[in-house]
Amino acid sequence: MTGSGEEAHRAPGPLAALLIDASTEAIGAAGGHAGGIYLRSHTSGVLRLAVLAGLPGPLFKPWWRVHADRPFPVADAYRLGVQVVLPNATETMRRYPQFAAGLPFQFGSLYVPVAGASSTYGVLTVLRPAAADAAEVLPARERLTQVAEELAARLEDHRETVAWDGEPLCVRPPTAHPSGGRLGRFAWDPATGVVTADAPLHALLGVAPTEFDATVQGLAKAVSPTDAERVLAALQETAANRPPPSLPLYVRAADGGLRLMEFWTPDPDPGPAGSSRPSGAFGASGFSGASGTVGPSASSGASASSGAGVRPVRGFVLDPGPSAAGDAAADLLPEGVFCLDRLGLVAYANPRAGQLLHRPRDLLLGHSLWDGVPWLNQPDFEDHLRSALLSPDPVHLRVRRPPDPAQDSYEGDWLALSVYPGPDVLTCTVQPTSRMPGADEAAEGAAGGGADAAGASSLAPLYRPIVLAIALTEAVTARQVSAVVMRELLPAFGGRRLALYLLQDRHLFLAWESGFPPGFLAPFDGVGLDARLPGVETLTTGRPLFFDSMQQLSAAYPGIPLDATEGARAFLPLIASGRPVGSCILGFDRQRSFSGEERSVLTALAGLIAHAMEKAQRYESEAALARGLQQALLPRRLTDHPLVETAGRYLPGTQGMEVGGDWYDVVESGDGLALVIGDVQGHGVQAAATMGQLRSAVRAFALSDRPPDEVMSGTNHLLIDLDPGQFASCCYIRLDPVTGLARAVRAGHPPPLLRNADGSTRVLDLPGGVVLGVDAGARYPVTELQVEPGAVLALYTDGLVERPGVDIDDGISALRVALARAGTPATRLAGLADRLTTTARHTADRPDDIALLLATRRERRRRA
């Protein structure tokens, strides 16, 4: 049941059909105009868009894949298992600025996890009109939740194989305004070559049944004499179970009127009568997509190889009827008019539009706008088109039109474009205009460029610098900066390889690499600034270097080792505040050219990366000093006792630049031992200083053998007198090593755990009091308990059990289970402490510090 966009294009399977049905049902249930489903992929931590309903896929390519740890609504819904409701653009910008920077339009959105009993498969999302607040979309959220639950139940039986690794299926949701035109049906059996048509189709085509050429060629010519070859090819592709590029098929009748065709292959075993049905935009319940028809027939899983390799085809022809009069009127307008459906296909274009766009109407109708008018593949126009698809307001812009080689002259080089949104169709007007005020060379290059030498798409969206800048503000280590660049920069420009070098002692050292052959970059690690290499010279000269092909690179640097025979390379200097930081290498698998505007954007992005790397280097230096301070404040060794073994562990947080306030200690207290653990609120030098003062106070009270409640009350008063503007939690246990009697007190701290000698564990539910530093009159009740020989006490701070989106009680329960499984009672505490902190130790981004203190009583040796 594993699916991919490529597989679905060849032969859509049951997973594709199920997802499409769920997506379109969700759009209707939530009152949306577009939506889709993200599924987990086989790449760890990556979600892929499996279905996109109601929007053109190429226009939303930057959102085809999302990392689960990104600050995006779909990532939060998946990772945290929560519903995300964004009623309007204001709320979206407040909660998800990176996401809003890429789609700064007036729309609302809903995100509901598709979660089974034991696994989360993905996220169901719907884009809808903006609302005033979340309460207004509550009914829509409830209906969407029901759709997600039903989908999860369908996927539960195949949970191990549900994944998506390819491109999304782009499909049409049910039309908001069904057409009132005429419709006729037909069936074609490739085995006999016979086409049968119903009476409405004969009437629509104006051909008597006795005069109808009952062959597939005859049907194609009768439907559209001018597009007969295209109709015939699409029918043959469908019969071979290779869906044509897009359905429904837009064609022109002999009189020039618009006709739409839809066809599909029925189930080999249709089951109950009437179960086979069309799967296109005008079908009863299925839906067609840019990658082909996917509907109930697809769920059978039958392939084109069954039988003779072809299957019967059924379909219909739709004449929109009254719209033909509107088309005829629009044909006479002096301004250009063309219409797009919600997948970006041109449904209508008047003659003037074809003239102004420099494209004949037959090359526009039924084709995607990107294929029909390649030079409109401009970031500015694409951004406006996204706005029209997502928000209700019309958009207006001016674009530079390239010269028409077939004409010696034409009306002006600038066009005024307006796009008017509609539920099913976008209406566009185009007319000549004067040169755009303030237009510059970059705009001219962008308008005329189109695709690069390899056919790749033109300049990446210009909002990428904004998104990259926002993402880099959250990265504080060199590794995090590199990961952001990999995630944001490469996809924006179609790159496949990345290398980041940092300058240290006049040598460049490799900080990050991805996509290069294993070991290829090793010889370049640590090269000096006198080496004649493009990665070095881009830094020493401060000038970016661009090579359209590997041949260009080899010619400029003879003898340089190459990692591929094809491809392009960009070498960017990383310079911040006039200081060299390092260099960045971008690699592309195919040859391509870099426009002037693209070079400017990449150079600007390199500056952002350089500043982020400079900040990261400063952070790592400061963090090293801060960690040294933290370690100095913690005990060098724990107080030893013949009858008690103790072990402590401290793990600093890896997010943020400052030290924390967690601490633990073991102190002699009369003839017993005091076990202490605490956590000062906040981070930074102030938190560390407060921690040091509290640790000293607790030690002083413990050494004087004060009762546990007095120790806590005295420390509370001290913190209030110091008035640092902070509070702290603490747990204090005074243990008698001989009898095993323990007297415990707690101030707003997580409860300790006890593992008995038989391996059973429990949470010690101590009554406790409020945190220290808040209430001078606070009381801290004492709880007595017995600690048998071989039993283990575990004291910890919340960083060990708290995770975003997870209840802390669940974290404590998980720690209790880990304590029970971590080893036998005879296991030494040092090894046990290491096991309990293994997961945290291997977590790259720890949001908080972690402290752990373990203690166990030894068996008292009897004298012979």
PDB file of N, CA and C in Angstrom, residues 38-68:
ATOM      1  N   TYR A  38      -1.033  15.289   3.909  1.00  0.00           N
ATOM      2  CA  TYR A  38       0.383  14.990   4.076  1.00  0.00           C
ATOM      3  C   TYR A  38       0.495  13.608   4.716  1.00  0.00           C
ATOM      4  N   LEU A  39       1.406  12.801   4.191  1.00  0.00           N
ATOM      5  CA  LEU A  39       1.680  11.491   4.776  1.00  0.00           C
ATOM      6  C   LEU A  39       3.135  11.422   5.209  1.00  0.00           C
ATOM      7  N   ARG A  40       3.410  10.585   6.174  1.00  0.00           N
ATOM      8  CA  ARG A  40       4.793  10.304   6.529  1.00  0.00           C
ATOM      9  C   ARG A  40       5.483   9.639   5.327  1.00  0.00           C
ATOM     10  N   SER A  41       6.784   9.757   5.261  1.00  0.00           N
ATOM     11  CA  SER A  41       7.546   9.163   4.163  1.00  0.00           C
ATOM     12  C   SER A  41       8.556   8.176   4.741  1.00  0.00           C
ATOM     13  N   HIS A  42       9.315   7.548   3.842  1.00  0.00           N
ATOM     14  CA  HIS A  42      10.351   6.631   4.302  1.00  0.00           C
ATOM     15  C   HIS A  42      11.610   7.372   4.741  1.00  0.00           C
ATOM     16  N   THR A  43      11.645   8.687   4.534  1.00  0.00           N
ATOM     17  CA  THR A  43      12.742   9.506   5.049  1.00  0.00           C
ATOM     18  C   THR A  43      12.362   9.966   6.444  1.00  0.00           C
ATOM     19  N   SER A  44      13.160   9.607   7.418  1.00  0.00           N
ATOM     20  CA  SER A  44      12.821   9.901   8.804  1.00  0.00           C
ATOM     21  C   SER A  44      12.592  11.395   9.014  1.00  0.00           C
ATOM     22  N   GLY A  45      11.460  11.718   9.639  1.00  0.00           N
ATOM     23  CA  GLY A  45      11.165  13.096   9.990  1.00  0.00           C
ATOM     24  C   GLY A  45      10.640  13.949   8.859  1.00  0.00           C
ATOM     25  N   VAL A  46      10.348  13.366   7.702  1.00  0.00           N
ATOM     26  CA  VAL A  46       9.881  14.142   6.551  1.00  0.00           C
ATOM     27  C   VAL A  46       8.451  13.745   6.203  1.00  0.00           C
ATOM     28  N   LEU A  47       7.586  14.749   6.083  1.00  0.00           N
ATOM     29  CA  LEU A  47       6.219  14.551   5.595  1.00  0.00           C
ATOM     30  C   LEU A  47       6.163  14.977   4.141  1.00  0.00           C
ATOM     31  N   ARG A  48       5.395  14.239   3.343  1.00  0.00           N
ATOM     32  CA  ARG A  48       5.239  14.583   1.926  1.00  0.00           C
ATOM     33  C   ARG A  48       3.763  14.787   1.611  1.00  0.00           C
ATOM     34  N   LEU A  49       3.528  15.758   0.756  1.00  0.00           N
ATOM     35  CA  LEU A  49       2.170  16.040   0.299  1.00  0.00           C
ATOM     36  C   LEU A  49       1.761  14.946  -0.672  1.00  0.00           C
ATOM     37  N   ALA A  50       0.771  14.146  -0.289  1.00  0.00           N
ATOM     38  CA  ALA A  50       0.330  13.031  -1.123  1.00  0.00           C
ATOM     39  C   ALA A  50      -0.762  13.453  -2.084  1.00  0.00           C
ATOM     40  N   VAL A  51      -1.675  14.292  -1.630  1.00  0.00           N
ATOM     41  CA  VAL A  51      -2.787  14.755  -2.461  1.00  0.00           C
ATOM     42  C   VAL A  51      -2.933  16.257  -2.271  1.00  0.00           C
ATOM     43  N   LEU A  52      -3.091  16.968  -3.380  1.00  0.00           N
ATOM     44  CA  LEU A  52      -3.385  18.396  -3.351  1.00  0.00           C
ATOM     45  C   LEU A  52      -4.645  18.610  -4.173  1.00  0.00           C
ATOM     46  N   ALA A  53      -5.717  18.981  -3.529  1.00  0.00           N
ATOM     47  CA  ALA A  53      -7.007  19.131  -4.199  1.00  0.00           C
ATOM     48  C   ALA A  53      -7.353  20.604  -4.336  1.00  0.00           C
ATOM     49  N   GLY A  54      -7.633  21.003  -5.580  1.00  0.00           N
ATOM     50  CA  GLY A  54      -8.109  22.359  -5.820  1.00  0.00           C
ATOM     51  C   GLY A  54      -7.044  23.397  -6.033  1.00  0.00           C
ATOM     52  N   LEU A  55      -5.770  23.004  -6.166  1.00  0.00           N
ATOM     53  CA  LEU A  55      -4.681  23.946  -6.390  1.00  0.00           C
ATOM     54  C   LEU A  55      -3.688  23.341  -7.372  1.00  0.00           C
ATOM     55  N   PRO A  56      -3.032  24.174  -8.191  1.00  0.00           N
ATOM     56  CA  PRO A  56      -2.022  23.658  -9.124  1.00  0.00           C
ATOM     57  C   PRO A  56      -0.784  23.175  -8.367  1.00  0.00           C
ATOM     58  N   GLY A  57      -0.359  21.969  -8.618  1.00  0.00           N
ATOM     59  CA  GLY A  57       0.800  21.415  -7.930  1.00  0.00           C
ATOM     60  C   GLY A  57       2.072  22.206  -8.121  1.00  0.00           C
ATOM     61  N   PRO A  58       2.459  22.556  -9.375  1.00  0.00           N
ATOM     62  CA  PRO A  58       3.728  23.264  -9.575  1.00  0.00           C
ATOM     63  C   PRO A  58       3.791  24.593  -8.832  1.00  0.00           C
ATOM     64  N   LEU A  59       2.643  25.233  -8.642  1.00  0.00           N
ATOM     65  CA  LEU A  59       2.627  26.536  -8.000  1.00  0.00           C
ATOM     66  C   LEU A  59       2.895  26.451  -6.506  1.00  0.00           C
ATOM     67  N   PHE A  60       2.724  25.273  -5.942  1.00  0.00           N
ATOM     68  CA  PHE A  60       2.899  25.101  -4.501  1.00  0.00           C
ATOM     69  C   PHE A  60       4.002  24.091  -4.197  1.00  0.00           C
ATOM     70  N   LYS A  61       4.966  23.976  -5.108  1.00  0.00           N
ATOM     71  CA  LYS A  61       6.038  23.002  -4.943  1.00  0.00           C
ATOM     72  C   LYS A  61       6.864  23.205  -3.677  1.00  0.00           C
ATOM     73  N   PRO A  62       7.111  24.449  -3.208  1.00  0.00           N
ATOM     74  CA  PRO A  62       7.893  24.601  -1.972  1.00  0.00           C
ATOM     75  C   PRO A  62       7.272  23.919  -0.760  1.00  0.00           C
ATOM     76  N   TRP A  63       5.992  23.571  -0.831  1.00  0.00           N
ATOM     77  CA  TRP A  63       5.317  22.955   0.320  1.00  0.00           C
ATOM     78  C   TRP A  63       5.050  21.466   0.081  1.00  0.00           C
ATOM     79  N   TRP A  64       5.699  20.861  -0.918  1.00  0.00           N
ATOM     80  CA  TRP A  64       5.495  19.441  -1.179  1.00  0.00           C
ATOM     81  C   TRP A  64       6.069  18.570  -0.074  1.00  0.00           C
ATOM     82  N   ARG A  65       7.113  19.009   0.569  1.00  0.00           N
ATOM     83  CA  ARG A  65       7.712  18.228   1.651  1.00  0.00           C
ATOM     84  C   ARG A  65       7.966  19.151   2.838  1.00  0.00           C
ATOM     85  N   VAL A  66       7.700  18.641   4.036  1.00  0.00           N
ATOM     86  CA  VAL A  66       7.841  19.421   5.264  1.00  0.00           C
ATOM     87  C   VAL A  66       8.531  18.553   6.301  1.00  0.00           C
ATOM     88  N   HIS A  67       9.530  19.097   6.955  1.00  0.00           N
ATOM     89  CA  HIS A  67      10.174  18.377   8.057  1.00  0.00           C
ATOM     90  C   HIS A  67       9.275  18.452   9.287  1.00  0.00           C
ATOM     91  N   ALA A  68       9.165  17.342   9.984  1.00  0.00           N
ATOM     92  CA  ALA A  68       8.260  17.262  11.128  1.00  0.00           C
ATOM     93  C   ALA A  68       8.679  18.173  12.275  1.00  0.00           C
TER      94      ALA A  68
END
